[in-house]
Coordinates of C-alpha atoms in Angstrom, one line a residue:
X9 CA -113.9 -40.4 -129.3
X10 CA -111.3 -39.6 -127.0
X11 CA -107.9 -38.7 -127.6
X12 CA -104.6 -40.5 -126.2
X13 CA -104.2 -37.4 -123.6
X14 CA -107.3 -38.0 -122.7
X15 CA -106.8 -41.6 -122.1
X16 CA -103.7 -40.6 -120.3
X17 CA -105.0 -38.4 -117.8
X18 CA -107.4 -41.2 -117.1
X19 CA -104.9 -43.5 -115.8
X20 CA -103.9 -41.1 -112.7
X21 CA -106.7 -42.5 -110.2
X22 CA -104.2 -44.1 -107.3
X23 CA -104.8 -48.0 -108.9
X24 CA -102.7 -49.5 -106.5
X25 CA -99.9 -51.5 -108.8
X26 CA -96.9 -53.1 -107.2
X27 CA -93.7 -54.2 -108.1
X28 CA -89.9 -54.6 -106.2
X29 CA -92.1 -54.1 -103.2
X30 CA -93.1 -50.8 -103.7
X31 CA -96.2 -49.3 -104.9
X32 CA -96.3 -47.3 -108.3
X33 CA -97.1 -43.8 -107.1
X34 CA -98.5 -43.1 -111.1
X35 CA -98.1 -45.1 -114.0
X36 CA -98.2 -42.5 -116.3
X37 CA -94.7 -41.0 -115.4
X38 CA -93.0 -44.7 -114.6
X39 CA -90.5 -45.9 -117.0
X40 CA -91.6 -49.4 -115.9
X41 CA -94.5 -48.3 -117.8
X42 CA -94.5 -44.7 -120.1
X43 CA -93.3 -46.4 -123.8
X44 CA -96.3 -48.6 -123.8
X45 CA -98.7 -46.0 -122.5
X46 CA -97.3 -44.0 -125.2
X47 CA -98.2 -46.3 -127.5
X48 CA -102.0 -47.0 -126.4
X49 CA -102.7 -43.1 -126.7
X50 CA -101.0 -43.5 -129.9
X51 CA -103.9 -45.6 -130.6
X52 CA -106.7 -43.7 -129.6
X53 CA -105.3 -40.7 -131.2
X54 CA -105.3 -42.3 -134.5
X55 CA -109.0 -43.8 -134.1
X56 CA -110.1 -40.6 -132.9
X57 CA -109.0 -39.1 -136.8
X58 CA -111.8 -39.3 -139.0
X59 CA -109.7 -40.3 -141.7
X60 CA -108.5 -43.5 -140.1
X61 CA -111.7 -45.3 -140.6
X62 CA -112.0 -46.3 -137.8
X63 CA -114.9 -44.6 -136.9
X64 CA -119.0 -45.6 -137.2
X65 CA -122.0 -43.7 -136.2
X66 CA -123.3 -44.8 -132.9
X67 CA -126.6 -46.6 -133.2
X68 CA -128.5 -45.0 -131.1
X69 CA -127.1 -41.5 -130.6
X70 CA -125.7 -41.4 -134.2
X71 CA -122.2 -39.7 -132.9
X72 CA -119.0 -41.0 -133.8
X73 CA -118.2 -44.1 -132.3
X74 CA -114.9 -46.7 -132.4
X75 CA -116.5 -49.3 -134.4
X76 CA -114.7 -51.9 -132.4
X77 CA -116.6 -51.5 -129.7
X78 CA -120.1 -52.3 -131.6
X79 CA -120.9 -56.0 -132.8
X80 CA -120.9 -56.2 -136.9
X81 CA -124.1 -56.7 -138.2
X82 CA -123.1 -57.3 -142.1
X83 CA -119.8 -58.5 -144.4
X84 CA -119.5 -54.6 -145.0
X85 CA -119.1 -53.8 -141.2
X86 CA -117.0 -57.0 -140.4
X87 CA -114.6 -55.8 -143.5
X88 CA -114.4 -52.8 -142.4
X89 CA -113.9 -54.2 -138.4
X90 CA -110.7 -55.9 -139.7
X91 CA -109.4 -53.1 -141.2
X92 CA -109.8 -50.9 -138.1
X93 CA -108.2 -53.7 -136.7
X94 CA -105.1 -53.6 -138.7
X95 CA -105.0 -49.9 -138.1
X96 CA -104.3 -50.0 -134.6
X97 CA -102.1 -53.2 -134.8
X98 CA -100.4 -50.9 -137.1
X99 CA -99.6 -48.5 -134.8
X100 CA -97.0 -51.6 -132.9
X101 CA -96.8 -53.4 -135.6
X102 CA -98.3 -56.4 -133.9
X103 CA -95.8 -56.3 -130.2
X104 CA -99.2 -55.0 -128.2
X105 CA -101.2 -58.5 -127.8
X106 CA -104.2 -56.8 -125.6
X107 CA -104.4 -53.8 -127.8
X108 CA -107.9 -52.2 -126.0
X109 CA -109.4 -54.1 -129.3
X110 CA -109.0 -57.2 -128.1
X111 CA -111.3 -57.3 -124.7
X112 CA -113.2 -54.8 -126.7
X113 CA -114.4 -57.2 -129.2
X114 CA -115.7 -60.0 -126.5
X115 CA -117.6 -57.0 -125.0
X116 CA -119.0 -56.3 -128.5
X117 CA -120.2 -60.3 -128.9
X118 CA -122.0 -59.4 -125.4
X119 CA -123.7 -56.5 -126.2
X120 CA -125.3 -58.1 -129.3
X121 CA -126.0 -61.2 -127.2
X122 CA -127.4 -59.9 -123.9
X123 CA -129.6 -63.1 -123.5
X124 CA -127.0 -64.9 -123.0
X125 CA -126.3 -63.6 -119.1
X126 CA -130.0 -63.9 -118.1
X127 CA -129.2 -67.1 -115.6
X128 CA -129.3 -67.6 -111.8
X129 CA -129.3 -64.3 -111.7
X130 CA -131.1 -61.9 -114.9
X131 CA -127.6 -59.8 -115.7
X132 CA -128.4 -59.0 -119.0
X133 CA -129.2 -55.2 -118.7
X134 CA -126.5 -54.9 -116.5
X135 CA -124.4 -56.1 -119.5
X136 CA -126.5 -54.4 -122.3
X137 CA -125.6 -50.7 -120.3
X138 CA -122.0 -51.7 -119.4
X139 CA -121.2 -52.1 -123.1
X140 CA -123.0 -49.1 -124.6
X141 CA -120.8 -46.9 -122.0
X142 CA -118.0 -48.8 -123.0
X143 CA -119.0 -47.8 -126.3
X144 CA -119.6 -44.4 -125.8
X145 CA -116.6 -43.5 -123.4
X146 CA -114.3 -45.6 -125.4
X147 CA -112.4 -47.5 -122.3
X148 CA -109.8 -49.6 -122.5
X149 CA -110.9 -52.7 -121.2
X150 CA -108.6 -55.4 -120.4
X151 CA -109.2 -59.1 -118.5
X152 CA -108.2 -61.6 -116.3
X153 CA -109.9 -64.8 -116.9
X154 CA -107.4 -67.6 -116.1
X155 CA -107.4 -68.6 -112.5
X156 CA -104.9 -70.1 -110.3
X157 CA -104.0 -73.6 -110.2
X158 CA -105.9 -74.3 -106.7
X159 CA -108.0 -77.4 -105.6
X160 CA -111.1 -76.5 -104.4
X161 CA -113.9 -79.4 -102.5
X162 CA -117.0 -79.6 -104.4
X163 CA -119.9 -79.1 -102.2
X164 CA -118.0 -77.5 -98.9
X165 CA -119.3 -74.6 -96.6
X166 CA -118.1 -71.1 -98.6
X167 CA -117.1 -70.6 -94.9
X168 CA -114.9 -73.0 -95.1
X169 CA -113.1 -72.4 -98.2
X170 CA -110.1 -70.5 -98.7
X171 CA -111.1 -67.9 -101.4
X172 CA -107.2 -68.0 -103.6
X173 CA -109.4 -68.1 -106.7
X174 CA -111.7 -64.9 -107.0
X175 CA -115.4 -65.9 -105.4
X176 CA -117.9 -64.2 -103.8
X177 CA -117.8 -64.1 -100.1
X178 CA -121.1 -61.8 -99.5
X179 CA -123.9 -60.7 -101.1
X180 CA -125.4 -57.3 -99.8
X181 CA -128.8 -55.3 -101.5
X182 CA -126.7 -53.2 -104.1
X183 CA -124.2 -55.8 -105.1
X184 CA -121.7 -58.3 -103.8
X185 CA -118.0 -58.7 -102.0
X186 CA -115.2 -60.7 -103.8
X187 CA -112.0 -62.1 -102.6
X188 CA -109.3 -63.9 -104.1
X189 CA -107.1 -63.8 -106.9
X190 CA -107.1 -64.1 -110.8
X191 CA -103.9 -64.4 -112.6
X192 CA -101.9 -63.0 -116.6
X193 CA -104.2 -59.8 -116.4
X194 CA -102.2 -58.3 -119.3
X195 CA -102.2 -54.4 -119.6
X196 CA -104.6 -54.6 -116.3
X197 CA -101.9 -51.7 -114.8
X198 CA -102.5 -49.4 -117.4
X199 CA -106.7 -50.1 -119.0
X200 CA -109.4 -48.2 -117.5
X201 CA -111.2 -51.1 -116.1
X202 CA -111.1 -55.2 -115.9
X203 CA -113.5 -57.6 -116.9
X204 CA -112.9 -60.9 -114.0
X205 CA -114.1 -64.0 -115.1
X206 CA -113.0 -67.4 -115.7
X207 CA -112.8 -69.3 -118.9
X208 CA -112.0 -73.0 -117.6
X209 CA -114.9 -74.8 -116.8
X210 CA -116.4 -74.7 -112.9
X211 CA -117.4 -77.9 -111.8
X212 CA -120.1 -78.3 -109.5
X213 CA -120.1 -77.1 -106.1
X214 CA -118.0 -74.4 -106.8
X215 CA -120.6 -72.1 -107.7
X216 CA -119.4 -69.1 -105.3
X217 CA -116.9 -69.0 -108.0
X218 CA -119.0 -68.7 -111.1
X219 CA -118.5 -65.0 -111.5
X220 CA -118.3 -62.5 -113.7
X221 CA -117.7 -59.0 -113.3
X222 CA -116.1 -55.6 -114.1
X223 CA -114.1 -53.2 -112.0
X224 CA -111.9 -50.1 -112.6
X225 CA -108.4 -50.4 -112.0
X226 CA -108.1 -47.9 -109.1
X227 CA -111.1 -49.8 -107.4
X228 CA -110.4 -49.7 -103.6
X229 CA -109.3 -53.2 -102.4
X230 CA -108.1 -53.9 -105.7
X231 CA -103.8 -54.5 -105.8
X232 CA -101.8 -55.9 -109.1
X233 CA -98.6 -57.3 -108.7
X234 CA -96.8 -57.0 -111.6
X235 CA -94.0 -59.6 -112.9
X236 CA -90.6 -57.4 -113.0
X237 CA -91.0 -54.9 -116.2
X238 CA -88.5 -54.9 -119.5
X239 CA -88.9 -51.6 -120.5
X240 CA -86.3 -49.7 -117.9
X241 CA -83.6 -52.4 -118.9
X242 CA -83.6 -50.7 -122.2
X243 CA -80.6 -49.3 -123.0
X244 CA -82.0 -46.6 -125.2
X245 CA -84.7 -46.8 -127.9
X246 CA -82.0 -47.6 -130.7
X247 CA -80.7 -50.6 -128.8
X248 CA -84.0 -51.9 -127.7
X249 CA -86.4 -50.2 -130.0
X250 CA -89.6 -53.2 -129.5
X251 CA -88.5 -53.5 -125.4
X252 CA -88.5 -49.8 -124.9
X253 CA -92.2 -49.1 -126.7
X254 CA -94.1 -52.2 -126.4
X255 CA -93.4 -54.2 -123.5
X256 CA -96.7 -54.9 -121.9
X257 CA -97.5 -55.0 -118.1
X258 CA -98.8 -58.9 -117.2
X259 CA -100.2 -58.8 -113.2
X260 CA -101.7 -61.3 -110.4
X261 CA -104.8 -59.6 -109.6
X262 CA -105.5 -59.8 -105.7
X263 CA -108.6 -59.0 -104.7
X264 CA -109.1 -57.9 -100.9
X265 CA -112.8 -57.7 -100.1
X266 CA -113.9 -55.7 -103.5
X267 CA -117.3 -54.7 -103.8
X268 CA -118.4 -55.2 -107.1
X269 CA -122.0 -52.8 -107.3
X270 CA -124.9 -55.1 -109.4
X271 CA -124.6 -53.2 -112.0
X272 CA -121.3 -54.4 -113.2
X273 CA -121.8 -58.1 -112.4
X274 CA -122.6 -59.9 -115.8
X275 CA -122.8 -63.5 -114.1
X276 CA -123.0 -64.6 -110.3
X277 CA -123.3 -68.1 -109.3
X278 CA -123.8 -69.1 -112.7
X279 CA -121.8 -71.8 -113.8
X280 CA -123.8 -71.5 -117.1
X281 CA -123.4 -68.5 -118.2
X282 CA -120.0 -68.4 -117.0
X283 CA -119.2 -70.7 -120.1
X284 CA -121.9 -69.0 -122.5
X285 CA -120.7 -65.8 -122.2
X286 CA -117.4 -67.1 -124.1
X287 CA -119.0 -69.3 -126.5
X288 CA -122.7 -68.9 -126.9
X289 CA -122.4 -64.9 -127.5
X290 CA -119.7 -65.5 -130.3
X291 CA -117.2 -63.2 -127.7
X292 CA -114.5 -66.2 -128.4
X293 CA -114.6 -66.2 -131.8
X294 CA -114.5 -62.4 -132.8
X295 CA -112.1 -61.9 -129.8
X296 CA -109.6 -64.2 -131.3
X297 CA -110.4 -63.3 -135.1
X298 CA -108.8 -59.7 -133.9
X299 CA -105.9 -61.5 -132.3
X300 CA -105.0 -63.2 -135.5
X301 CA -105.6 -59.9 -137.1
X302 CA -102.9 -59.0 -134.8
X303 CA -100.6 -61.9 -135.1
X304 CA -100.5 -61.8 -139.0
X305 CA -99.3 -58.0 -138.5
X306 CA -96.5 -59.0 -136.5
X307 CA -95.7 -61.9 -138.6
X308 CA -95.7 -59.6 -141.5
X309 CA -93.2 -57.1 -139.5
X310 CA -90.9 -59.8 -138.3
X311 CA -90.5 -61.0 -141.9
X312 CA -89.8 -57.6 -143.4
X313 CA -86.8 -57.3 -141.0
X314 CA -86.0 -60.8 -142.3
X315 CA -85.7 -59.8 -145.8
X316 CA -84.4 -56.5 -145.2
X317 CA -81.3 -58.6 -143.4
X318 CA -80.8 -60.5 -146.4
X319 CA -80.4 -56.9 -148.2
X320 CA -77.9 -55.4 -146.2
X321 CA -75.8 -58.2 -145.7
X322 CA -75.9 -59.1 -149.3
X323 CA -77.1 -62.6 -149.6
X324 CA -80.5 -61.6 -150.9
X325 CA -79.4 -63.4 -154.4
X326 CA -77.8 -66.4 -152.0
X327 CA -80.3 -69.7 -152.6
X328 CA -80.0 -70.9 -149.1
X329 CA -81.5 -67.4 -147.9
X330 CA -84.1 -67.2 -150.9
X331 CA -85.0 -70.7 -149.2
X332 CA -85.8 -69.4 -146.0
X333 CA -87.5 -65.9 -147.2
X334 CA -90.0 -68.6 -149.0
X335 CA -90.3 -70.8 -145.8
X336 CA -91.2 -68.0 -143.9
X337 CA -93.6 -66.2 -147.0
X338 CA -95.5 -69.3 -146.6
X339 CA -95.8 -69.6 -142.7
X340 CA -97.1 -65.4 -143.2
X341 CA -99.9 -66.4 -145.7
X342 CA -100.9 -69.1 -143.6
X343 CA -102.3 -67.0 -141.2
X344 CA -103.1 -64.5 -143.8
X345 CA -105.5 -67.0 -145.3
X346 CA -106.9 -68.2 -142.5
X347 CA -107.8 -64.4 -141.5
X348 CA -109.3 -64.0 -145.1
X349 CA -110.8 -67.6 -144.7
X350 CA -112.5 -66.7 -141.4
X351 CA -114.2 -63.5 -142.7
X352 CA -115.3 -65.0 -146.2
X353 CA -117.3 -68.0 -144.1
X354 CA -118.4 -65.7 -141.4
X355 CA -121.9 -66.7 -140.7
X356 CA -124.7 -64.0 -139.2
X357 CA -126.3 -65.6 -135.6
X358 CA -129.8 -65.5 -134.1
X359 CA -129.2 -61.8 -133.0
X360 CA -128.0 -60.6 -135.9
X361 CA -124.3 -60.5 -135.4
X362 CA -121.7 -61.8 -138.1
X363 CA -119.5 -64.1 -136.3
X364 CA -116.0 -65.3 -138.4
X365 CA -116.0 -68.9 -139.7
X366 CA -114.8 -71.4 -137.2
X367 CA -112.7 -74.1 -139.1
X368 CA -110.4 -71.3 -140.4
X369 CA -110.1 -69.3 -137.3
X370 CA -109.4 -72.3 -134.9
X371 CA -107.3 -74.2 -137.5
X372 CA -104.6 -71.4 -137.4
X373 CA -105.0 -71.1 -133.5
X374 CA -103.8 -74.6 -133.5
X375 CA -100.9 -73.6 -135.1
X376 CA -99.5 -71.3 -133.7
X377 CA -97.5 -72.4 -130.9
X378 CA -95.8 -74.0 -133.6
X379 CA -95.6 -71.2 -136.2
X380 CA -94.2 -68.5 -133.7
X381 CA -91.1 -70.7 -133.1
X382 CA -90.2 -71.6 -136.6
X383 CA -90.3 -67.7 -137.2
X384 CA -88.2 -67.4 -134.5
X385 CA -85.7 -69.6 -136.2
X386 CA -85.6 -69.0 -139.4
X387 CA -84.8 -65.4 -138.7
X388 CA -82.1 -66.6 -136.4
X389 CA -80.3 -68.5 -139.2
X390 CA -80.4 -65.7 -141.6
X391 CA -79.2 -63.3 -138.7
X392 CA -76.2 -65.6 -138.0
X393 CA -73.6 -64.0 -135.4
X394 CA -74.4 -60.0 -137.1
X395 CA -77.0 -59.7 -133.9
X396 CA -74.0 -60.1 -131.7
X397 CA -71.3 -57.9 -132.8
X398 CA -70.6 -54.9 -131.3
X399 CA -71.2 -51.7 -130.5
X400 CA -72.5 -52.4 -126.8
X401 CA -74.7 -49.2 -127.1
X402 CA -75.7 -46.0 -129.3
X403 CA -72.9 -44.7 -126.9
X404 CA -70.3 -46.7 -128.7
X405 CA -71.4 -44.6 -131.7
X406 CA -72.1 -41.1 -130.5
X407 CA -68.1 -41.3 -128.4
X408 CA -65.7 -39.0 -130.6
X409 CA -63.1 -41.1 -129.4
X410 CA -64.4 -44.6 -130.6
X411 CA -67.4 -43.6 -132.7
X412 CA -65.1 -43.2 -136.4
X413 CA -63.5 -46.3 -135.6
X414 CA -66.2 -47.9 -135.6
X415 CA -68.1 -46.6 -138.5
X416 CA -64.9 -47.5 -140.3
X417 CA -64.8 -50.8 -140.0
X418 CA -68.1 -52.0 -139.1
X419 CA -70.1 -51.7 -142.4
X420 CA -72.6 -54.4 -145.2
X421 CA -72.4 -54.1 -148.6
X422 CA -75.9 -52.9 -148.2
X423 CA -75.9 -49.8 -145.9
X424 CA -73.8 -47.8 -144.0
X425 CA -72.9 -48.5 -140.0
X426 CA -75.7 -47.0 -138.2
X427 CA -78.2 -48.5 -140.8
X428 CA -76.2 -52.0 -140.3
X429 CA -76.5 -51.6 -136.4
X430 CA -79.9 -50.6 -136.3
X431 CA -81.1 -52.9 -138.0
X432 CA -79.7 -55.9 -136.5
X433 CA -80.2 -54.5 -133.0
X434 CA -84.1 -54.6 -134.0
X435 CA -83.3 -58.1 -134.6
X436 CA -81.9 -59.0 -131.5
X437 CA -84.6 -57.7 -129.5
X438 CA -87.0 -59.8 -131.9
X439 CA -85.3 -63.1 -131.4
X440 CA -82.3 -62.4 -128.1
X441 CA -83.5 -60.3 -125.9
X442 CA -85.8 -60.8 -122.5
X443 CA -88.6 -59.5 -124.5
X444 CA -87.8 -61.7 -127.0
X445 CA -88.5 -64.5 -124.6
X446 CA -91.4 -62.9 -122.6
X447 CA -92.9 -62.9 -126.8
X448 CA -92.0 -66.5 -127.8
X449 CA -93.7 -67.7 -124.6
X450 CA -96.9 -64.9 -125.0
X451 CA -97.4 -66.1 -128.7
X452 CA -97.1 -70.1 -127.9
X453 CA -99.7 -70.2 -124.9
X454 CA -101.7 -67.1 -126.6
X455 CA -105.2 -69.1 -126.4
X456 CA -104.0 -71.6 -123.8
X457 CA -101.6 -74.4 -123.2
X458 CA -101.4 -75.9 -126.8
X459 CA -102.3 -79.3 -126.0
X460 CA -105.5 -77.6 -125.4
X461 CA -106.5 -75.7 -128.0
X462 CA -105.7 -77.8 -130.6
X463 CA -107.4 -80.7 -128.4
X464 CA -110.8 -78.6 -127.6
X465 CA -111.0 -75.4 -129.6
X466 CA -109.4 -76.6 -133.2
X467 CA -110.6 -80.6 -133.2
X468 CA -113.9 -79.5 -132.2
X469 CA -114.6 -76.9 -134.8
X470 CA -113.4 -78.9 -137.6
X471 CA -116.2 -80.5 -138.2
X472 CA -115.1 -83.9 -138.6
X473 CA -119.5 -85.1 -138.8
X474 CA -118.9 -83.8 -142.1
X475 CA -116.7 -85.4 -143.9
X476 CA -117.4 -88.9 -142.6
X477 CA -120.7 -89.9 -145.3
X478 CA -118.2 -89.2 -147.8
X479 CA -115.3 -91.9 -146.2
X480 CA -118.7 -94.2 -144.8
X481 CA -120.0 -94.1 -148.4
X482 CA -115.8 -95.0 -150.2
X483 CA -115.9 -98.0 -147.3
X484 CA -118.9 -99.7 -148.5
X485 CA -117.8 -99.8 -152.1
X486 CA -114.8 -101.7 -150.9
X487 CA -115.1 -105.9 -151.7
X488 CA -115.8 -107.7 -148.6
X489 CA -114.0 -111.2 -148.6
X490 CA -116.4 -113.9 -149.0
X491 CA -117.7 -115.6 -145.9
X492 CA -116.3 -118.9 -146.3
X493 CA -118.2 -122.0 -147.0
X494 CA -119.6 -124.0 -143.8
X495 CA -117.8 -127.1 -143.0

């Protein structure tokens, strides 16, 4: 178990991250980048307390172990996997979507599945040691799995193609070369290493990019160019409390001739296992399970500022606001009970790994690029114009000139000015500000375009086989008309 110093000190390795044109000299010291550091070694110091729970003997060594990092074998260990989860989505209250949990837990699906990779190529020891060091130095592991929107010509010369997706482009005696890109590698800038894959389907022909693979982040070829970052826009903690702590690095991952050493390729030329590494491990399922673990934390954050609103500005009696609190209680437990849902039907696999139920999990992941907006508005309307009052800045208040003024005359019949102000600044940066935006956007296309995973993911884990004797059998009982008489 490592602590967040150590994790810090493991992040000054010369990974070559780029952005406004010049390279990061160290990540750790960047405001671009030190509030959500900050808030990862948060994490690891708090799993790395005994007392969090968050802890299980490894199975092999028996010493103390992150428990997210090891597949759950039972209902006890899953329980207790969701509650480690909530512990560390504690920690930002729900604003870090690839907490190191998150990567983690598809990792965990592979360990216990290690079959699964044995393909064109037999990767599954690599895969089986990759994940018990994972285990046992407790990296943060982040991905990038969503290519670029390229053509490519089924069948053509590798020579002949121009590598913009990631693909191999040699293969030597201790591993292989890879070029290309891979894009949204979120928290890639400041993880320990980066699984590379690709979760859309590869069509025939395009084999060269059926890859999988991990790196480190300072791996030499390896540069991330990194959309422009929130956090330094912050005017101060108070005015931008979520923007100045939580606001995540996203990166286009451009790879310049990496060599990737056997041992950390899980898939090559495998269309096959490119796709069963997601799905036939479990990986997808107990990977998003944590990220609606996550999601329903946030959710549960976002409506306690809500109803706190309603209590400082007075109207927590009015019925219009009472309204809304209920709208948005019942948006919350939906995702609540479709958590709860997914861990009471979880089923244990062939290897021995309990995997959460389907129709719940997927049902709320259809939903959400819905849910996250109505949120969004609901705590608009009960925010009204406060979130756009003044004062500019915590400067406004600290000024001996303008600071009384202000506290006289700027006040809620529920708390004082600075109370008033702090509150409803957290507000803003909820629902008005660019990391408002950058969320609303995150949440929405979390799993993938919408369209999509309510059209693949959700429809085809309902289970619609099994509900159609029952409407087969009701259509049968129904009076035919009679077939009329010959003429």
């Amino acid at each position: 178990m490592r602590t967040g110093d150590d994790y810090k000190n493991s992040l000054r390795d010369g990974r070559r991250v780029v952005f406004g044109g010049e390279i990061v000299d160290d990540v750790t010291t960047h405001p671009a980048f030190t509030g959500v550091i900050d808030t990862i070694a948060a994490m690891y110091d708090v799993a790395a307390d005994p007392a969090s729970g968050m802890q299980m003997p490894h199975p092999e060594t028996g010493e103390p172990t992150n428990r997210i990092w090891l597949p759950p074998r039972n209902a006890e260990e899953l329980r207790l996997r969701r509650a480690a989860h909530e512990t560390w989505a504690k920690v930002s209250h729900g604003w870090t979507g690839r907490s190191p949990d998150h990567v983690g837990s598809f990792l965990a699906a592979f360990a216990a599945h290690p079959e699964a990779f044995d393909g064109v190529r037999d990767c599954s020891e690599a895969v089986r040691a990759y994940a018990d060091r994972l285990a046992k130095e407790d990296l943060y592991l982040a991905y990038a799995i969503i290519p670029p929107k390229v053509p490519f010509t089924p069948g053509s010369d590798p020579a002949d193609k121009e590598f913009i997706q990631v693909g191999v482009v040699d293969e030597r005696e201790d591993g292989i070369v890879v070029r290309g890109s891979q894009f949204l590698a979120t928290g890639a800038a400041i993880c320990d290493e980066i699984f590379v894959s690709c979760i859309a389907p590869i069509a025939e022909g395009n084999e060269d990019f059926a890859l999988s693979f991990v790196l480190p982040a300072a791996a030499e070829g390896l540069t991330m160019y990194h959309r422009r970052p929130l956090a330094p826009q912050a005017a101060s903690g108070f005015d931008q409390p979520l923007t100045s702590r939580f606001d995540e690095p996203d990166a286009v991952l451009v790879f310049n001739d990496v060599f990737i050493p056997w041992e950390h390729v899980f898939a090559y030329r495998d269309r096959d296992v490119a796709r069963a590494q997601f799905f036939a491990t479990g990986a997808h399922r107990l990977g998003n399970w944590q990220a609606q673990i996550r999601f329903l934390t946030k959710l549960r954050f976002i409506a306690s500022v809500a109803h706190r609103m309603t209590e400082v500005s007075g109207a927590q009696k009015d019925p219009n606001a009472r309204g809304k609190l209920g709208e948005l209680a019942a948006l919350v437990s939906l995702v609540d009970s479709a958590v709860t849902a997914a861990e009471a039907t979880a089923e244990l696999d062939a290897q021995g790994m309990m995997v959460p139920g389907k129709r719940p999990l997927y049902g709320i992941m259809g939903l959400q690029a819905e849910l996250y907006p109505r949120v969004m508005s609901i705590l608009r309307e009960l925010a009204g114009s406060n979130v756009t009052q003044p004062p500019a800045t915590i400067h406004d208040l600290e000024s001996p000139e303008f600071g009384p003024e202000l506290m006289r005359y700027i006040k809620s019949p529920g708390a004082d000015t600075v109370e008033r102000v702090r509150l409803y600044k957290l507000a803003w940066d909820i629902v008005g500000t660019e990391f408002a935006g950058r969320h609303q956007q995150y949440e929405m296309f979390y799993a993938g375009a919408p369209s999509m995973v309510r059209g693949v993911y959700t429809v085809n884990n309902f289970g619609y086989e099994e509900f159609a004797p029952e409407l087969e059998e009701f259509l049968d009982s129904i009076p035919l008309p009679q077939t009329p008489a010959s003429a």
